[in-house]
mmCIF file of C-alpha atoms and ligand atoms in Angstrom:
data_model
loop_
_atom_site.group_PDB
_atom_site.id
_atom_site.type_symbol
_atom_site.label_atom_id
_atom_site.label_comp_id
_atom_site.label_asym_id
_atom_site.label_seq_id
_atom_site.Cartn_x
_atom_site.Cartn_y
_atom_site.Cartn_z
ATOM 1 C CA MET C 10 -64.636 -21.303 -61.375
ATOM 2 C CA LYS C 11 -63.301 -17.785 -61.117
ATOM 3 C CA ALA C 12 -59.829 -17.070 -62.494
ATOM 4 C CA VAL C 13 -57.523 -14.198 -63.230
ATOM 5 C CA ILE C 14 -55.271 -14.131 -66.308
ATOM 6 C CA LEU C 15 -51.864 -12.465 -66.330
ATOM 7 C CA ILE C 16 -50.426 -11.296 -69.637
ATOM 8 C CA SER C 17 -47.697 -9.090 -71.099
ATOM 9 C CA GLY C 18 -48.308 -9.153 -74.823
ATOM 10 C CA ASN C 19 -50.406 -10.247 -77.748
ATOM 11 C CA GLY C 20 -52.744 -12.453 -75.749
ATOM 12 C CA SER C 21 -53.587 -15.076 -78.360
ATOM 13 C CA ASN C 22 -53.764 -17.680 -75.578
ATOM 14 C CA LEU C 23 -55.972 -15.296 -73.613
ATOM 15 C CA GLN C 24 -58.246 -15.059 -76.674
ATOM 16 C CA SER C 25 -58.477 -18.811 -76.936
ATOM 17 C CA ILE C 26 -59.337 -19.086 -73.208
ATOM 18 C CA ILE C 27 -61.987 -16.353 -73.591
ATOM 19 C CA ASP C 28 -63.458 -18.214 -76.561
ATOM 20 C CA HIS C 29 -63.562 -21.506 -74.615
ATOM 21 C CA ALA C 30 -64.598 -20.026 -71.229
ATOM 22 C CA ASP C 31 -68.230 -21.203 -71.221
ATOM 23 C CA LYS C 32 -67.333 -24.725 -72.319
ATOM 24 C CA ILE C 33 -64.619 -25.093 -69.679
ATOM 25 C CA ASP C 34 -66.659 -23.671 -66.771
ATOM 26 C CA LEU C 35 -64.369 -20.675 -66.404
ATOM 27 C CA GLN C 36 -65.286 -17.159 -65.347
ATOM 28 C CA ILE C 37 -62.482 -14.681 -66.105
ATOM 29 C CA SER C 38 -62.696 -12.112 -63.303
ATOM 30 C CA ALA C 39 -59.925 -9.905 -64.650
ATOM 31 C CA VAL C 40 -56.931 -9.669 -66.958
ATOM 32 C CA ILE C 41 -53.814 -8.078 -65.506
ATOM 33 C CA SER C 42 -50.833 -6.857 -67.525
ATOM 34 C CA ASN C 43 -47.455 -5.472 -66.567
ATOM 35 C CA ARG C 44 -47.321 -3.701 -69.951
ATOM 36 C CA ASP C 45 -49.802 -0.980 -70.804
ATOM 37 C CA ASN C 46 -49.490 -1.600 -74.556
ATOM 38 C CA ALA C 47 -50.248 -5.335 -74.353
ATOM 39 C CA PHE C 48 -52.743 -6.111 -77.110
ATOM 40 C CA GLY C 49 -54.295 -8.685 -74.793
ATOM 41 C CA LEU C 50 -55.749 -5.811 -72.748
ATOM 42 C CA GLN C 51 -57.787 -4.775 -75.793
ATOM 43 C CA ARG C 52 -58.899 -8.358 -76.338
ATOM 44 C CA ALA C 53 -60.123 -8.480 -72.720
ATOM 45 C CA GLN C 54 -61.921 -5.143 -73.004
ATOM 46 C CA SER C 55 -63.651 -6.321 -76.190
ATOM 47 C CA ALA C 56 -64.937 -9.286 -74.186
ATOM 48 C CA ASN C 57 -66.111 -6.976 -71.363
ATOM 49 C CA ILE C 58 -63.549 -8.297 -68.917
ATOM 50 C CA ASN C 59 -62.059 -5.986 -66.273
ATOM 51 C CA THR C 60 -58.446 -5.087 -66.915
ATOM 52 C CA TYR C 61 -55.601 -3.834 -64.758
ATOM 53 C CA PHE C 62 -52.207 -2.488 -65.745
ATOM 54 C CA ILE C 63 -49.565 -2.517 -63.020
ATOM 55 C CA ASP C 64 -46.586 -0.310 -63.792
ATOM 56 C CA SER C 65 -43.368 -1.847 -62.445
ATOM 57 C CA LYS C 66 -41.682 1.561 -62.621
ATOM 58 C CA ILE C 67 -43.571 2.812 -59.591
ATOM 59 C CA PHE C 68 -42.418 -0.063 -57.337
ATOM 60 C CA ASN C 69 -38.918 -0.230 -55.991
ATOM 61 C CA SER C 70 -38.673 -4.010 -55.627
ATOM 62 C CA ARG C 71 -40.078 -7.235 -57.041
ATOM 63 C CA ASP C 72 -41.798 -7.944 -53.726
ATOM 64 C CA ALA C 73 -43.440 -4.500 -53.698
ATOM 65 C CA PHE C 74 -44.788 -5.089 -57.230
ATOM 66 C CA ASP C 75 -45.964 -8.587 -56.368
ATOM 67 C CA ASN C 76 -47.620 -7.388 -53.175
ATOM 68 C CA GLU C 77 -49.751 -5.068 -55.278
ATOM 69 C CA LEU C 78 -50.552 -7.976 -57.595
ATOM 70 C CA ILE C 79 -51.475 -10.156 -54.600
ATOM 71 C CA SER C 80 -53.745 -7.507 -53.140
ATOM 72 C CA ILE C 81 -55.639 -7.076 -56.440
ATOM 73 C CA ILE C 82 -55.993 -10.838 -56.928
ATOM 74 C CA ASP C 83 -57.037 -11.477 -53.300
ATOM 75 C CA LYS C 84 -59.866 -8.973 -53.685
ATOM 76 C CA LEU C 85 -61.055 -10.751 -56.818
ATOM 77 C CA ASP C 86 -61.370 -13.943 -54.768
ATOM 78 C CA VAL C 87 -60.359 -16.310 -57.582
ATOM 79 C CA GLU C 88 -59.386 -19.953 -57.343
ATOM 80 C CA LEU C 89 -57.012 -20.019 -60.305
ATOM 81 C CA ILE C 90 -54.254 -17.823 -61.725
ATOM 82 C CA ILE C 91 -53.483 -18.381 -65.378
ATOM 83 C CA LEU C 92 -50.209 -17.074 -66.792
ATOM 84 C CA ALA C 93 -50.625 -16.517 -70.527
ATOM 85 C CA GLY C 94 -47.485 -14.925 -71.896
ATOM 86 C CA TYR C 95 -46.723 -13.102 -68.637
ATOM 87 C CA MET C 96 -43.106 -12.059 -69.115
ATOM 88 C CA ARG C 97 -42.142 -11.115 -65.583
ATOM 89 C CA ILE C 98 -40.531 -13.370 -63.027
ATOM 90 C CA LEU C 99 -42.831 -13.994 -60.063
ATOM 91 C CA SER C 100 -41.401 -13.726 -56.546
ATOM 92 C CA PRO C 101 -41.444 -16.652 -54.091
ATOM 93 C CA LEU C 102 -43.774 -14.389 -52.087
ATOM 94 C CA PHE C 103 -46.369 -14.502 -54.879
ATOM 95 C CA ILE C 104 -45.871 -18.159 -55.719
ATOM 96 C CA ASN C 105 -46.195 -19.300 -52.102
ATOM 97 C CA HIS C 106 -49.252 -17.133 -51.544
ATOM 98 C CA PHE C 107 -51.074 -18.890 -54.402
ATOM 99 C CA SER C 108 -49.389 -22.277 -54.139
ATOM 100 C CA GLY C 109 -51.017 -24.939 -56.294
ATOM 101 C CA LYS C 110 -53.243 -22.407 -58.029
ATOM 102 C CA ILE C 111 -50.926 -21.040 -60.725
ATOM 103 C CA LEU C 112 -50.695 -22.505 -64.230
ATOM 104 C CA ASN C 113 -48.268 -21.484 -66.972
ATOM 105 C CA ILE C 114 -47.841 -22.328 -70.631
ATOM 106 C CA HIS C 115 -44.326 -22.514 -72.018
ATOM 107 C CA PRO C 116 -43.401 -22.800 -75.709
ATOM 108 C CA SER C 117 -41.138 -25.841 -75.547
ATOM 109 C CA LEU C 118 -41.228 -29.487 -74.572
ATOM 110 C CA LEU C 119 -39.994 -28.916 -71.033
ATOM 111 C CA PRO C 120 -37.606 -29.805 -69.463
ATOM 112 C CA LYS C 121 -36.017 -28.855 -72.805
ATOM 113 C CA TYR C 122 -35.492 -25.122 -73.324
ATOM 114 C CA PRO C 123 -36.674 -23.255 -70.258
ATOM 115 C CA GLY C 124 -36.364 -19.480 -70.667
ATOM 116 C CA LEU C 125 -36.480 -17.497 -73.913
ATOM 117 C CA ASN C 126 -35.955 -18.063 -77.664
ATOM 118 C CA THR C 127 -37.232 -21.608 -77.470
ATOM 119 C CA HIS C 128 -38.167 -21.946 -81.159
ATOM 120 C CA GLN C 129 -34.774 -20.832 -82.447
ATOM 121 C CA ARG C 130 -33.063 -23.117 -79.952
ATOM 122 C CA ALA C 131 -35.063 -26.096 -81.212
ATOM 123 C CA ILE C 132 -34.134 -25.239 -84.814
ATOM 124 C CA ASP C 133 -30.447 -24.751 -83.936
ATOM 125 C CA ALA C 134 -30.394 -28.132 -82.227
ATOM 126 C CA CYS C 135 -31.970 -29.757 -85.348
ATOM 127 C CA ASP C 136 -34.748 -31.159 -83.185
ATOM 128 C CA LYS C 137 -37.303 -33.242 -85.053
ATOM 129 C CA GLU C 138 -39.991 -32.402 -82.529
ATOM 130 C CA HIS C 139 -40.876 -29.280 -80.595
ATOM 131 C CA GLY C 140 -43.978 -28.131 -78.772
ATOM 132 C CA ALA C 141 -45.567 -26.566 -75.729
ATOM 133 C CA THR C 142 -46.029 -27.485 -72.087
ATOM 134 C CA VAL C 143 -48.537 -26.544 -69.412
ATOM 135 C CA HIS C 144 -47.168 -26.844 -65.897
ATOM 136 C CA PHE C 145 -47.868 -25.795 -62.342
ATOM 137 C CA VAL C 146 -45.797 -22.814 -61.272
ATOM 138 C CA THR C 147 -43.425 -23.422 -58.402
ATOM 139 C CA GLU C 148 -40.407 -21.417 -57.316
ATOM 140 C CA LYS C 149 -38.068 -22.548 -60.083
ATOM 141 C CA LEU C 150 -38.542 -20.808 -63.433
ATOM 142 C CA ASP C 151 -40.242 -23.073 -66.005
ATOM 143 C CA GLU C 152 -39.572 -26.103 -63.794
ATOM 144 C CA GLY C 153 -42.862 -26.763 -62.018
ATOM 145 C CA PRO C 154 -44.522 -30.172 -62.437
ATOM 146 C CA ILE C 155 -45.502 -30.833 -66.026
ATOM 147 C CA ILE C 156 -49.210 -31.396 -66.625
ATOM 148 C CA SER C 157 -49.586 -31.834 -70.375
ATOM 149 C CA GLN C 158 -47.728 -31.237 -73.639
ATOM 150 C CA GLU C 159 -48.505 -30.853 -77.335
ATOM 151 C CA THR C 160 -45.940 -31.817 -79.925
ATOM 152 C CA VAL C 161 -45.328 -30.468 -83.427
ATOM 153 C CA GLN C 162 -42.996 -31.721 -86.105
ATOM 154 C CA VAL C 163 -40.066 -29.474 -86.996
ATOM 155 C CA ASP C 164 -39.590 -29.354 -90.771
ATOM 156 C CA THR C 165 -36.250 -28.531 -92.355
ATOM 157 C CA THR C 166 -37.897 -25.491 -93.940
ATOM 158 C CA ASP C 167 -39.200 -24.145 -90.613
ATOM 159 C CA THR C 168 -38.127 -20.680 -89.485
ATOM 160 C CA GLU C 169 -38.433 -19.326 -85.966
ATOM 161 C CA LYS C 170 -41.630 -17.575 -87.092
ATOM 162 C CA SER C 171 -43.252 -20.564 -88.794
ATOM 163 C CA LEU C 172 -42.410 -22.831 -85.877
ATOM 164 C CA ALA C 173 -43.779 -20.305 -83.358
ATOM 165 C CA GLU C 174 -47.037 -20.206 -85.346
ATOM 166 C CA LYS C 175 -47.329 -23.994 -85.396
ATOM 167 C CA VAL C 176 -46.701 -24.229 -81.658
ATOM 168 C CA LEU C 177 -49.125 -21.412 -80.816
ATOM 169 C CA GLU C 178 -51.889 -23.169 -82.743
ATOM 170 C CA ARG C 179 -51.414 -26.186 -80.439
ATOM 171 C CA GLU C 180 -51.156 -23.982 -77.340
ATOM 172 C CA HIS C 181 -54.635 -22.677 -78.081
ATOM 173 C CA ILE C 182 -56.006 -26.216 -77.785
ATOM 174 C CA LEU C 183 -53.755 -27.417 -74.970
ATOM 175 C CA TYR C 184 -54.352 -24.615 -72.465
ATOM 176 C CA PRO C 185 -58.190 -24.688 -72.398
ATOM 177 C CA LYS C 186 -58.029 -28.490 -72.058
ATOM 178 C CA VAL C 187 -55.798 -28.306 -68.967
ATOM 179 C CA ILE C 188 -57.755 -25.397 -67.480
ATOM 180 C CA HIS C 189 -60.912 -27.490 -67.808
ATOM 181 C CA TRP C 190 -59.277 -30.317 -65.829
ATOM 182 C CA TYR C 191 -58.546 -27.730 -63.147
ATOM 183 C CA THR C 192 -62.040 -26.210 -63.076
ATOM 184 C CA GLN C 193 -63.464 -29.717 -62.804
ATOM 185 C CA ARG C 194 -61.183 -30.131 -59.737
ATOM 186 C CA ARG C 195 -59.543 -33.142 -61.334
ATOM 187 C CA LEU C 196 -56.105 -31.528 -61.446
ATOM 188 C CA LYS C 197 -54.118 -30.840 -58.247
ATOM 189 C CA LEU C 198 -50.621 -30.023 -57.110
ATOM 190 C CA LYS C 199 -49.578 -32.333 -54.270
ATOM 191 C CA ASN C 200 -46.737 -31.438 -51.865
ATOM 192 C CA GLU C 201 -45.435 -28.760 -54.243
ATOM 193 C CA VAL C 202 -43.862 -31.395 -56.484
ATOM 194 C CA THR C 203 -46.442 -33.691 -58.023
ATOM 195 C CA ALA C 204 -49.206 -32.915 -60.471
ATOM 196 C CA THR C 205 -52.112 -35.336 -60.192
ATOM 197 C CA LEU C 206 -55.111 -35.920 -62.437
ATOM 198 C CA ASP C 207 -58.038 -37.793 -60.882
ATOM 199 C CA GLY C 208 -55.752 -38.599 -57.926
ATOM 200 C CA LYS C 209 -53.106 -40.250 -60.102
ATOM 201 C CA LYS C 210 -49.589 -38.866 -60.617
ATOM 202 C CA ILE C 211 -49.146 -37.401 -64.090
HETATM 203 C C1 GRF S 241 -46.745 -18.209 -75.860
HETATM 204 O O1 GRF S 241 -45.838 -18.765 -76.754
HETATM 205 C C2 GRF S 241 -46.643 -18.866 -74.512
HETATM 206 O O2 GRF S 241 -46.254 -20.203 -74.570
HETATM 207 C C3 GRF S 241 -45.561 -18.063 -73.840
HETATM 208 O O3 GRF S 241 -45.733 -16.749 -74.291
HETATM 209 C C4 GRF S 241 -46.415 -16.759 -75.559
HETATM 210 C C5 GRF S 241 -47.639 -15.914 -75.379
HETATM 211 O O4 GRF S 241 -48.305 -15.687 -76.594
HETATM 212 N N1 GRF S 241 -45.607 -18.199 -72.405
HETATM 213 P P1 GRF S 241 -49.704 -14.972 -76.567
HETATM 214 O O5 GRF S 241 -49.494 -13.616 -75.877
HETATM 215 O O6 GRF S 241 -50.663 -15.831 -75.820
HETATM 216 O O7 GRF S 241 -50.071 -14.783 -77.999
#
């Protein structure tokens, strides 16, 4: 199945998806970044994947930017859009255009800690467990139907950095697993609100 991956930064999840691509029946048609210095762009180029940088500065609205994104992705004719550390809010225009085809990975056990600084927030709350979530993207930020999660233990000695590293390690296993469910057409979004696997509500 053809997919496009959207990034803004380091791209360690992108790397893991590249490394798993053959095994999970995924063809990465392009990697698109809204930041020209995203290291993930170099990772994609090293894997001979087409890259695009879209500069938000030359668009005067979110819709104008997202229209450009839509036109690039439509031409690529992909069935799946994978957000992997894409740090820009997507417009309803974009989300509705690709409804049911957008996956995101978020570094917390949603619904806990949507938004930023999730690792520090888990430490501040003295949580015993923390983790990552893959979900379908719908109009509400970090609130689309949850598909799968990975949990890590929070140790009293953990810092934001050490916890982020532990969670990322799990993300690199979790995301390819969920993408494979999607490429096998086992995973669907029903009526905008329900994620199903093999026809059963998750
Ligand atoms: C990850 O923690 C992911 O959960 C979040 O952004 C981070 C991206 O890291 N959405 P990387 O760019 O894949 O290394």
